[in-house]
Amino acid sequence: MNQLGFPLLSLVLWLPTLGALALLLVPREHIGAQRMLALVFALAALAASLPLYFAFDAGTGFQFADSLAWVPSWGIGYGVSIDGVSLWLVLLTTFLTPITLISTWDSVHKDFRTFQVLMLLLETGMIGVFVAQDLFLFYIFWEFTLIPMALLIGIWGSANRVRAAVKFFLYTFAGSVFMLLGIIALYLLNKQATGKATFDIATLQSNLASGALRLDTNVGRLLFASFFLAFAIKVPLWPFHTWLPLAHTEAPTAGSVILAGVLLKLGGYGLIRFNLQLFPEAARWAAPAIGVLAVIGILYGAMVSFAQTDMKKLVAYSSVSHLGFVVLGIFALNQAGISGAIVQMINHGLSTGALFLIVGYIYERRHTREMAAFGGLWKVMPIYGGLTLAMVMSSVGLPGLNGFVGEYAIMQGAYLSSALGGGFVAFAVIGVIFAATYLLRMFQLTFMGDVTKPENAELRDITPREIAVLGLLLVPIVAIGLYPNLLFAPMQPAVDGIAQAISAALAAR
């Protein structure tokens, strides 16, 4: 349904692309005009997305639908809409993009216009993944996100940027090929069973649930695996994570923020939307094994983070640990676990995005990220130190801040899950303790004690613009921590529906 009678969702989706096209008309030497134009379009997309939250009816299912027959003979259509799951991920994307663009004003020093164009195109690609209701359209947006991100790493990254960009592209593209094979197979099987050619996700899901499209158990598990590989690489789930630390470390600050903030969430979203909803039997079958991989990722990411001396590498490996929690929550296969996973995806986008900005700010001043090069920073940069401590506490999961809410819901879901259970929670708790250890150690080494390096004594505190950027991220971090129902309420009916559909499908077998 489209309760507004206006293509608002399509407007949100395509405004960044319009901005990218408009930027091409601005001469390369007019950096100021390029900054303002890119920011205006990103803010326009944010402003257009806010009514999605206020007009959203949690009990109605998919809303703000726009559809258009694209290639009717092949069953391909332009169909976009959102439910309680995708609503928050769209808002996260439109919220983080302008913040990230502002962060580029001091950190990008070559071919500024192309950088802004790629950032805006990437925003359209990411929103498209979250709103597409046609499998073919979903795949196009999914693939489209690869190119801008690979170019951002490969052109504006650090010394090993080309290697990082190639590794990022090859890993994610390889996963995408498996997903494409799964999409084609599902399309052909549905056409053979029903006589109708369609890529419409709701129709495929309905046919699978009703038995109109009945999959052999082994075929269902193979199709599950084809989608899972693509999403597991993107999340990234251990042992498919090896592209991530290099990509994060070599990417420019803005690239790291958007990669951690939104791009990794595409995998978690895909696991919920496709692996759980299309193949519930295979999801239940694979859940214990995937839970083991998630727990290994939680512990491995935490231990490797503790061993890092480079702050950016530490934050990068912490993502492997934090997103292991997300996968654990998804494959709890119940309402609490899936809700917690979605909340944790939002939390990770805010907290880890902020930590990458914090590392980027000090790198711009000292051109090093080694913790040993600092110490006592709080004495010379008190505002920077205070905001960093808040973001560290958010990532640690301090009660009253956002991280606690998601981790608690995930562990509750895993404990109550018939597929997982208390043993998984016990190992996950160890990961929470490790996270507090390595993040607080980073803060202690960098900010506490005396200023022992003369070059740090003259450092100026962060600028008003940098304070504003981190302050904007701190607002939802505190709001979610104090009033988590802000997030839970709109998504609850959609998540309940997913959990109930999984239970019904398993009971019917």
Short mmCIF file of C-alpha atoms in Angstrom, two decimals:
data_model
loop_
_atom_site.label_atom_id
_atom_site.label_comp_id
_atom_site.label_asym_id
_atom_site.label_seq_id
_atom_site.Cartn_x
_atom_site.Cartn_y
_atom_site.Cartn_z
CA MET A 1 0.00 0.00 0.00
CA ASN A 2 0.99 3.64 -0.40
CA GLN A 3 -0.91 5.62 2.23
CA LEU A 4 0.49 8.94 1.00
CA GLY A 5 -0.51 8.52 -2.63
CA PHE A 6 2.89 9.99 -3.49
CA PRO A 7 6.10 8.21 -4.56
CA LEU A 8 7.95 9.32 -1.42
CA LEU A 9 10.08 6.20 -1.15
CA SER A 10 11.24 6.50 -4.75
CA LEU A 11 12.08 10.13 -4.07
CA VAL A 12 14.25 9.12 -1.10
CA LEU A 13 15.87 6.45 -3.25
CA TRP A 14 16.73 8.59 -6.27
CA LEU A 15 17.47 12.00 -4.72
CA PRO A 16 21.15 11.08 -4.09
CA THR A 17 21.54 10.02 -7.73
CA LEU A 18 20.03 13.32 -8.86
CA GLY A 19 22.58 15.02 -6.62
CA ALA A 20 25.39 13.03 -8.21
CA LEU A 21 24.26 14.09 -11.68
CA ALA A 22 23.96 17.71 -10.57
CA LEU A 23 27.52 17.60 -9.20
CA LEU A 24 28.83 16.70 -12.64
CA LEU A 25 27.68 20.15 -13.80
CA VAL A 26 29.85 21.93 -11.22
CA PRO A 27 33.40 22.75 -12.42
CA ARG A 28 36.10 20.68 -10.71
CA GLU A 29 37.82 23.71 -9.18
CA HIS A 30 34.68 24.91 -7.32
CA ILE A 31 35.19 22.77 -4.23
CA GLY A 32 32.93 24.90 -2.00
CA ALA A 33 29.99 24.61 -4.39
CA GLN A 34 30.53 20.86 -4.64
CA ARG A 35 30.51 20.50 -0.85
CA MET A 36 27.27 22.40 -0.47
CA LEU A 37 25.49 20.75 -3.40
CA ALA A 38 26.32 17.20 -2.24
CA LEU A 39 25.27 18.07 1.30
CA VAL A 40 22.02 19.68 0.14
CA PHE A 41 20.96 16.55 -1.75
CA ALA A 42 21.99 14.25 1.11
CA LEU A 43 20.02 16.43 3.56
CA ALA A 44 17.08 16.46 1.15
CA ALA A 45 17.10 12.65 1.15
CA LEU A 46 17.20 12.71 4.96
CA ALA A 47 14.34 15.21 5.13
CA ALA A 48 12.30 13.16 2.67
CA SER A 49 12.89 9.98 4.68
CA LEU A 50 11.67 11.39 8.01
CA PRO A 51 7.96 11.27 7.02
CA LEU A 52 8.46 7.54 6.46
CA TYR A 53 8.85 7.18 10.23
CA PHE A 54 6.01 9.52 11.21
CA ALA A 55 3.52 8.12 8.67
CA PHE A 56 4.55 4.50 9.20
CA ASP A 57 1.79 2.23 10.50
CA ALA A 58 3.51 -0.61 12.35
CA GLY A 59 0.54 -2.96 11.96
CA THR A 60 0.17 -2.67 8.19
CA GLY A 61 3.17 -4.54 6.78
CA PHE A 62 4.87 -3.24 3.64
CA GLN A 63 4.08 0.42 2.98
CA PHE A 64 4.89 3.39 0.72
CA ALA A 65 4.86 0.97 -2.21
CA ASP A 66 5.76 2.15 -5.71
CA SER A 67 5.63 -0.30 -8.58
CA LEU A 68 6.11 -0.29 -12.31
CA ALA A 69 6.21 -3.09 -14.85
CA TRP A 70 9.79 -3.14 -16.11
CA VAL A 71 10.25 -6.28 -18.21
CA PRO A 72 6.83 -7.96 -17.89
CA SER A 73 7.67 -10.89 -20.18
CA TRP A 74 10.44 -11.95 -17.74
CA GLY A 75 8.44 -11.09 -14.65
CA ILE A 76 10.80 -8.24 -13.69
CA GLY A 77 9.31 -5.17 -12.09
CA TYR A 78 10.37 -1.96 -10.36
CA GLY A 79 8.86 -2.50 -6.93
CA VAL A 80 9.90 -0.68 -3.73
CA SER A 81 8.35 -0.55 -0.27
CA ILE A 82 9.39 -0.87 3.38
CA ASP A 83 8.29 -2.70 6.49
CA GLY A 84 9.39 -2.37 10.11
CA VAL A 85 12.70 -4.10 9.34
CA SER A 86 13.81 -1.95 6.42
CA LEU A 87 12.43 1.33 7.84
CA TRP A 88 15.28 1.73 10.32
CA LEU A 89 17.97 0.70 7.86
CA VAL A 90 16.76 3.31 5.34
CA LEU A 91 16.75 5.97 8.06
CA LEU A 92 20.24 4.89 9.19
CA THR A 93 21.49 5.36 5.61
CA THR A 94 19.96 8.79 5.10
CA PHE A 95 21.17 9.89 8.57
CA LEU A 96 24.78 8.75 8.20
CA THR A 97 25.36 9.93 4.63
CA PRO A 98 25.29 13.72 5.27
CA ILE A 99 27.40 13.23 8.41
CA THR A 100 29.93 11.30 6.36
CA LEU A 101 29.95 13.92 3.61
CA ILE A 102 30.74 16.65 6.15
CA SER A 103 33.64 14.55 7.43
CA THR A 104 35.19 14.61 3.93
CA TRP A 105 35.58 18.39 3.90
CA ASP A 106 38.96 18.20 5.66
CA SER A 107 40.07 14.69 4.78
CA VAL A 108 39.67 14.42 0.99
CA HIS A 109 42.28 16.40 -0.90
CA LYS A 110 42.12 15.11 -4.47
CA ASP A 111 39.33 14.90 -7.05
CA PHE A 112 36.77 16.03 -4.49
CA ARG A 113 33.87 16.07 -6.95
CA THR A 114 34.27 12.45 -7.99
CA PHE A 115 34.46 11.41 -4.33
CA GLN A 116 31.16 13.15 -3.59
CA VAL A 117 29.53 11.66 -6.70
CA LEU A 118 30.52 8.15 -5.64
CA MET A 119 29.25 8.72 -2.10
CA LEU A 120 25.83 9.82 -3.38
CA LEU A 121 25.60 6.92 -5.85
CA LEU A 122 26.53 4.55 -3.04
CA GLU A 123 23.68 5.97 -0.95
CA THR A 124 21.17 5.17 -3.69
CA GLY A 125 22.57 1.64 -4.02
CA MET A 126 22.32 0.95 -0.30
CA ILE A 127 18.79 2.34 0.04
CA GLY A 128 17.81 0.32 -3.02
CA VAL A 129 18.90 -2.92 -1.36
CA PHE A 130 16.70 -2.15 1.66
CA VAL A 131 13.58 -1.21 -0.32
CA ALA A 132 13.62 -3.49 -3.40
CA GLN A 133 10.71 -5.92 -3.53
CA ASP A 134 11.79 -7.63 -6.74
CA LEU A 135 14.67 -10.11 -6.59
CA PHE A 136 16.14 -8.92 -9.89
CA LEU A 137 15.99 -5.28 -8.76
CA PHE A 138 17.50 -6.27 -5.39
CA TYR A 139 20.42 -7.95 -7.14
CA ILE A 140 21.07 -4.89 -9.32
CA PHE A 141 21.23 -2.59 -6.28
CA TRP A 142 23.32 -5.17 -4.39
CA GLU A 143 25.90 -5.30 -7.16
CA PHE A 144 25.75 -1.55 -7.73
CA THR A 145 27.07 -0.89 -4.21
CA LEU A 146 30.31 -2.74 -5.01
CA ILE A 147 31.65 -0.33 -7.60
CA PRO A 148 31.49 3.01 -5.72
CA MET A 149 32.88 1.41 -2.55
CA ALA A 150 35.74 -0.31 -4.38
CA LEU A 151 36.63 2.98 -6.12
CA LEU A 152 36.50 4.93 -2.85
CA ILE A 153 38.99 2.49 -1.31
CA GLY A 154 41.15 2.09 -4.42
CA ILE A 155 41.54 5.81 -5.28
CA TRP A 156 41.40 7.66 -1.94
CA GLY A 157 42.72 4.96 0.42
CA SER A 158 46.13 4.50 2.08
CA ALA A 159 49.32 2.82 0.79
CA ASN A 160 47.79 -0.65 0.17
CA ARG A 161 44.54 0.76 -1.22
CA VAL A 162 44.59 -1.08 -4.55
CA ARG A 163 45.13 -4.46 -2.89
CA ALA A 164 42.35 -3.69 -0.41
CA ALA A 165 39.95 -2.59 -3.16
CA VAL A 166 40.64 -5.67 -5.29
CA LYS A 167 40.22 -8.00 -2.32
CA PHE A 168 36.98 -6.29 -1.31
CA PHE A 169 35.61 -6.52 -4.84
CA LEU A 170 36.63 -10.14 -5.47
CA TYR A 171 35.27 -11.43 -2.16
CA THR A 172 31.92 -9.71 -2.38
CA PHE A 173 31.55 -10.33 -6.11
CA ALA A 174 32.25 -14.04 -5.64
CA GLY A 175 29.50 -14.23 -3.03
CA SER A 176 27.17 -12.33 -5.34
CA VAL A 177 27.68 -14.88 -8.13
CA PHE A 178 26.43 -17.66 -5.85
CA MET A 179 23.41 -15.54 -4.96
CA LEU A 180 22.69 -14.89 -8.64
CA LEU A 181 22.70 -18.63 -9.31
CA GLY A 182 20.25 -19.07 -6.43
CA ILE A 183 17.98 -16.31 -7.74
CA ILE A 184 17.90 -17.83 -11.23
CA ALA A 185 17.23 -21.31 -9.84
CA LEU A 186 14.39 -20.05 -7.64
CA TYR A 187 12.89 -18.14 -10.56
CA LEU A 188 12.97 -21.20 -12.84
CA LEU A 189 11.62 -23.56 -10.18
CA ASN A 190 8.73 -21.19 -9.46
CA LYS A 191 7.95 -20.81 -13.16
CA GLN A 192 7.99 -24.58 -13.57
CA ALA A 193 5.70 -25.10 -10.56
CA THR A 194 3.20 -22.26 -11.09
CA GLY A 195 3.56 -21.43 -14.79
CA LYS A 196 4.17 -17.79 -13.88
CA ALA A 197 7.43 -15.94 -14.45
CA THR A 198 8.11 -13.58 -11.56
CA PHE A 199 10.91 -12.14 -9.44
CA ASP A 200 8.41 -10.60 -7.02
CA ILE A 201 9.68 -11.46 -3.52
CA ALA A 202 6.25 -11.50 -1.86
CA THR A 203 4.86 -13.82 -4.55
CA LEU A 204 7.80 -16.22 -4.26
CA GLN A 205 7.49 -16.23 -0.48
CA SER A 206 3.74 -16.82 -0.67
CA ASN A 207 4.17 -19.69 -3.14
CA LEU A 208 6.76 -21.33 -0.90
CA ALA A 209 4.58 -20.92 2.20
CA SER A 210 1.41 -22.22 0.53
CA GLY A 211 3.10 -25.17 -1.14
CA ALA A 212 2.42 -23.88 -4.66
CA LEU A 213 6.21 -23.98 -4.99
CA ARG A 214 7.43 -27.03 -3.12
CA LEU A 215 11.20 -27.47 -2.80
CA ASP A 216 12.94 -30.76 -2.19
CA THR A 217 14.81 -30.58 1.14
CA ASN A 218 18.24 -30.76 -0.47
CA VAL A 219 17.30 -28.20 -3.12
CA GLY A 220 16.01 -25.86 -0.44
CA ARG A 221 19.25 -26.18 1.51
CA LEU A 222 21.36 -25.57 -1.61
CA LEU A 223 19.36 -22.43 -2.39
CA PHE A 224 19.73 -21.34 1.23
CA ALA A 225 23.51 -21.80 0.93
CA SER A 226 23.70 -19.78 -2.30
CA PHE A 227 22.10 -16.75 -0.62
CA PHE A 228 23.91 -17.34 2.68
CA LEU A 229 27.40 -17.18 1.14
CA ALA A 230 26.75 -13.73 -0.32
CA PHE A 231 25.32 -12.36 2.92
CA ALA A 232 27.88 -14.06 5.20
CA ILE A 233 30.73 -12.43 3.26
CA LYS A 234 29.08 -9.04 3.45
CA VAL A 235 28.18 -9.19 7.21
CA PRO A 236 31.11 -10.37 7.57
CA LEU A 237 30.83 -13.71 9.37
CA TRP A 238 33.97 -15.64 10.39
CA PRO A 239 35.70 -17.20 8.34
CA PHE A 240 34.44 -15.04 5.45
CA HIS A 241 35.67 -11.83 7.09
CA THR A 242 39.27 -11.61 5.83
CA TRP A 243 38.55 -8.81 3.35
CA LEU A 244 37.19 -6.49 6.04
CA PRO A 245 40.21 -5.44 8.17
CA LEU A 246 42.26 -4.55 5.10
CA ALA A 247 39.37 -2.65 3.48
CA HIS A 248 38.67 -0.73 6.68
CA THR A 249 42.32 0.07 7.35
CA GLU A 250 43.09 1.26 3.82
CA ALA A 251 39.83 3.10 3.15
CA PRO A 252 39.59 6.86 3.68
CA THR A 253 37.79 7.84 6.90
CA ALA A 254 34.51 8.52 5.11
CA GLY A 255 34.72 5.15 3.36
CA SER A 256 35.33 3.35 6.67
CA VAL A 257 32.37 5.14 8.26
CA ILE A 258 29.91 4.26 5.51
CA LEU A 259 31.34 0.73 5.17
CA ALA A 260 30.87 0.02 8.88
CA GLY A 261 27.79 2.19 9.24
CA VAL A 262 25.63 0.84 6.45
CA LEU A 263 27.32 -1.43 3.90
CA LEU A 264 27.93 -4.30 6.35
CA LYS A 265 24.23 -4.17 7.28
CA LEU A 266 23.28 -5.32 3.79
CA GLY A 267 24.38 -8.83 4.76
CA GLY A 268 22.37 -8.92 7.98
CA TYR A 269 19.32 -7.57 6.17
CA GLY A 270 19.68 -10.22 3.46
CA LEU A 271 19.90 -13.02 6.02
CA ILE A 272 16.61 -11.89 7.60
CA ARG A 273 14.77 -11.07 4.40
CA PHE A 274 15.79 -14.06 2.28
CA ASN A 275 17.45 -16.86 4.25
CA LEU A 276 14.91 -16.79 7.07
CA GLN A 277 11.79 -15.87 5.13
CA LEU A 278 12.28 -17.96 1.98
CA PHE A 279 13.99 -21.02 3.49
CA PRO A 280 12.86 -21.48 7.12
CA GLU A 281 13.50 -25.25 7.17
CA ALA A 282 17.06 -24.83 5.95
CA ALA A 283 17.55 -21.93 8.40
CA ARG A 284 16.51 -24.15 11.32
CA TRP A 285 18.74 -26.96 10.01
CA ALA A 286 21.78 -24.70 9.66
CA ALA A 287 21.19 -22.51 12.74
CA PRO A 288 23.43 -24.42 15.22
CA ALA A 289 26.38 -24.48 12.78
CA ILE A 290 25.95 -20.81 11.92
CA GLY A 291 25.63 -20.04 15.64
CA VAL A 292 29.03 -21.69 16.19
CA LEU A 293 30.57 -19.54 13.42
CA ALA A 294 28.99 -16.44 14.97
CA VAL A 295 30.43 -17.23 18.41
CA ILE A 296 33.87 -17.92 16.92
CA GLY A 297 33.63 -14.56 15.16
CA ILE A 298 32.69 -12.83 18.43
CA LEU A 299 35.67 -14.30 20.29
CA TYR A 300 38.16 -14.15 17.40
CA GLY A 301 37.34 -10.51 16.59
CA ALA A 302 37.68 -9.55 20.25
CA MET A 303 41.02 -11.33 20.77
CA VAL A 304 42.56 -9.95 17.58
CA SER A 305 41.32 -6.46 18.48
CA PHE A 306 43.10 -6.71 21.83
CA ALA A 307 46.38 -7.47 20.05
CA GLN A 308 46.25 -4.39 17.79
CA THR A 309 48.45 -1.33 18.25
CA ASP A 310 46.79 0.61 15.40
CA MET A 311 43.49 2.18 16.52
CA LYS A 312 41.82 1.80 13.14
CA LYS A 313 42.71 -1.88 12.92
CA LEU A 314 41.33 -2.36 16.42
CA VAL A 315 38.00 -0.78 15.46
CA ALA A 316 37.97 -2.80 12.23
CA TYR A 317 38.42 -6.15 13.98
CA SER A 318 35.87 -5.13 16.61
CA SER A 319 33.30 -5.10 13.79
CA VAL A 320 33.90 -8.81 13.22
CA SER A 321 33.08 -9.38 16.89
CA HIS A 322 30.08 -7.06 17.07
CA LEU A 323 28.51 -8.37 13.89
CA GLY A 324 28.94 -11.92 15.16
CA PHE A 325 26.29 -10.93 17.71
CA VAL A 326 24.02 -9.82 14.87
CA VAL A 327 24.27 -13.21 13.14
CA LEU A 328 23.73 -15.01 16.45
CA GLY A 329 20.53 -13.03 17.02
CA ILE A 330 19.22 -13.67 13.51
CA PHE A 331 19.68 -17.44 13.78
CA ALA A 332 18.04 -17.58 17.19
CA LEU A 333 15.00 -17.64 14.87
CA ASN A 334 12.75 -15.99 17.42
CA GLN A 335 11.30 -12.55 17.99
CA ALA A 336 13.79 -11.45 20.67
CA GLY A 337 16.86 -12.54 18.71
CA ILE A 338 15.80 -11.02 15.38
CA SER A 339 14.70 -7.75 17.04
CA GLY A 340 18.01 -7.57 18.88
CA ALA A 341 19.93 -8.21 15.67
CA ILE A 342 18.18 -5.33 13.88
CA VAL A 343 18.73 -2.98 16.83
CA GLN A 344 22.37 -4.06 17.03
CA MET A 345 22.84 -3.32 13.32
CA ILE A 346 21.61 0.23 13.94
CA ASN A 347 23.78 0.52 17.07
CA HIS A 348 26.89 -0.71 15.30
CA GLY A 349 26.30 1.77 12.48
CA LEU A 350 26.16 4.66 14.95
CA SER A 351 28.86 3.63 17.43
CA THR A 352 31.48 2.16 15.10
CA GLY A 353 30.88 4.90 12.56
CA ALA A 354 31.63 7.40 15.33
CA LEU A 355 34.78 5.51 16.38
CA PHE A 356 36.11 5.59 12.81
CA LEU A 357 35.50 9.35 12.71
CA ILE A 358 37.34 9.72 16.02
CA VAL A 359 40.34 7.81 14.69
CA GLY A 360 40.21 9.85 11.47
CA TYR A 361 40.28 13.16 13.38
CA ILE A 362 43.48 12.32 15.25
CA TYR A 363 45.07 10.85 12.12
CA GLU A 364 44.46 14.14 10.27
CA ARG A 365 46.39 15.93 13.03
CA ARG A 366 49.25 13.51 13.72
CA HIS A 367 49.35 11.25 10.63
CA THR A 368 49.62 8.16 12.80
CA ARG A 369 47.11 5.82 14.39
CA GLU A 370 49.56 3.98 16.66
CA MET A 371 48.41 4.09 20.26
CA ALA A 372 52.04 4.27 21.41
CA ALA A 373 52.33 7.68 19.73
CA PHE A 374 49.79 9.19 22.10
CA GLY A 375 48.96 9.22 25.80
CA GLY A 376 47.39 11.94 27.92
CA LEU A 377 45.31 13.30 25.04
CA TRP A 378 42.43 14.09 27.37
CA LYS A 379 44.56 16.83 28.99
CA VAL A 380 45.13 18.68 25.73
CA MET A 381 41.90 17.72 23.92
CA PRO A 382 39.23 17.45 26.65
CA ILE A 383 36.18 17.68 24.35
CA TYR A 384 37.64 15.08 22.02
CA GLY A 385 38.42 12.85 25.01
CA GLY A 386 34.93 13.19 26.47
CA LEU A 387 33.17 12.37 23.19
CA THR A 388 35.54 9.46 22.58
CA LEU A 389 34.77 8.04 26.02
CA ALA A 390 31.03 8.27 25.29
CA MET A 391 31.46 6.40 21.99
CA VAL A 392 33.68 3.77 23.60
CA MET A 393 31.06 3.20 26.32
CA SER A 394 28.39 2.94 23.64
CA SER A 395 30.38 0.26 21.83
CA VAL A 396 31.16 -1.54 25.10
CA GLY A 397 27.43 -1.83 25.81
CA LEU A 398 27.13 0.34 28.94
CA PRO A 399 23.53 0.29 30.27
CA GLY A 400 21.84 3.57 29.39
CA LEU A 401 23.49 3.69 25.97
CA ASN A 402 22.43 1.97 22.77
CA GLY A 403 24.84 -0.99 22.69
CA PHE A 404 23.42 -2.58 25.81
CA VAL A 405 19.91 -2.81 24.35
CA GLY A 406 20.83 -4.82 21.28
CA GLU A 407 23.24 -7.20 23.00
CA TYR A 408 20.74 -7.94 25.78
CA ALA A 409 17.95 -8.74 23.32
CA ILE A 410 20.26 -10.95 21.25
CA MET A 411 21.43 -12.95 24.25
CA GLN A 412 17.86 -13.29 25.48
CA GLY A 413 16.82 -14.56 22.06
CA ALA A 414 19.74 -17.00 21.84
CA TYR A 415 19.03 -18.33 25.34
CA LEU A 416 15.33 -18.92 24.55
CA SER A 417 16.04 -20.34 21.09
CA SER A 418 15.36 -24.02 20.46
CA ALA A 419 18.09 -23.92 17.79
CA LEU A 420 20.78 -22.36 20.01
CA GLY A 421 20.60 -22.16 23.80
CA GLY A 422 22.54 -21.19 26.91
CA GLY A 423 25.91 -22.54 25.74
CA PHE A 424 26.01 -20.01 22.90
CA VAL A 425 25.12 -17.22 25.31
CA ALA A 426 27.93 -18.22 27.69
CA PHE A 427 30.55 -17.81 24.96
CA ALA A 428 28.93 -14.58 23.74
CA VAL A 429 29.20 -13.09 27.25
CA ILE A 430 32.95 -13.72 27.14
CA GLY A 431 33.00 -11.65 23.95
CA VAL A 432 31.24 -8.78 25.76
CA ILE A 433 33.92 -8.85 28.48
CA PHE A 434 36.70 -8.90 25.89
CA ALA A 435 35.10 -5.89 24.11
CA ALA A 436 35.18 -3.86 27.30
CA THR A 437 38.82 -4.87 27.83
CA TYR A 438 40.24 -3.92 24.43
CA LEU A 439 38.23 -0.71 24.02
CA LEU A 440 39.03 0.59 27.50
CA ARG A 441 42.68 -0.36 27.00
CA MET A 442 42.71 1.72 23.79
CA PHE A 443 41.21 4.65 25.70
CA GLN A 444 43.68 4.27 28.57
CA LEU A 445 46.76 4.14 26.32
CA THR A 446 45.62 7.05 24.15
CA PHE A 447 43.91 9.46 26.51
CA MET A 448 44.94 8.76 30.11
CA GLY A 449 48.15 9.59 31.93
CA ASP A 450 50.60 12.39 31.18
CA VAL A 451 51.47 13.89 27.81
CA THR A 452 54.87 12.34 27.17
CA LYS A 453 55.26 13.20 23.46
CA PRO A 454 56.10 16.89 22.78
CA GLU A 455 54.24 16.82 19.44
CA ASN A 456 50.99 15.98 21.29
CA ALA A 457 51.29 18.88 23.73
CA GLU A 458 50.44 21.44 21.04
CA LEU A 459 47.43 19.63 19.63
CA ARG A 460 44.26 21.70 19.44
CA ASP A 461 40.93 20.25 20.45
CA ILE A 462 38.48 19.21 17.75
CA THR A 463 36.72 21.92 15.78
CA PRO A 464 33.07 22.99 16.26
CA ARG A 465 32.17 21.14 13.05
CA GLU A 466 33.77 17.93 14.31
CA ILE A 467 31.99 18.37 17.67
CA ALA A 468 28.68 18.85 15.84
CA VAL A 469 29.20 15.68 13.77
CA LEU A 470 29.95 13.54 16.84
CA GLY A 471 27.16 15.28 18.78
CA LEU A 472 24.65 14.34 16.08
CA LEU A 473 25.71 10.69 16.43
CA LEU A 474 25.52 10.89 20.23
CA VAL A 475 21.85 11.95 20.20
CA PRO A 476 20.44 8.63 18.87
CA ILE A 477 23.03 6.68 20.90
CA VAL A 478 21.62 8.12 24.12
CA ALA A 479 18.00 8.12 22.93
CA ILE A 480 18.07 4.42 22.06
CA GLY A 481 19.76 3.59 25.35
CA LEU A 482 17.19 5.46 27.44
CA TYR A 483 14.08 4.70 25.37
CA PRO A 484 14.69 1.54 23.29
CA ASN A 485 11.00 1.24 22.47
CA LEU A 486 11.64 4.05 20.00
CA LEU A 487 13.28 1.38 17.83
CA PHE A 488 11.41 -1.71 18.93
CA ALA A 489 7.81 -0.48 18.51
CA PRO A 490 7.76 0.16 14.73
CA MET A 491 9.60 -3.08 13.92
CA GLN A 492 7.79 -5.40 16.31
CA PRO A 493 4.82 -6.48 14.15
CA ALA A 494 7.11 -7.18 11.18
CA VAL A 495 9.54 -9.19 13.32
CA ASP A 496 6.66 -11.06 14.99
CA GLY A 497 5.39 -11.96 11.53
CA ILE A 498 8.79 -13.31 10.48
CA ALA A 499 9.18 -15.37 13.67
CA GLN A 500 5.64 -16.75 13.41
CA ALA A 501 6.10 -17.64 9.73
CA ILE A 502 9.25 -19.58 10.62
CA SER A 503 7.44 -21.45 13.40
CA ALA A 504 4.47 -22.21 11.13
CA ALA A 505 6.69 -23.46 8.31
CA LEU A 506 8.62 -25.75 10.64
CA ALA A 507 5.43 -27.05 12.27
CA ALA A 508 3.90 -27.87 8.88
CA ARG A 509 6.75 -30.19 7.90
#
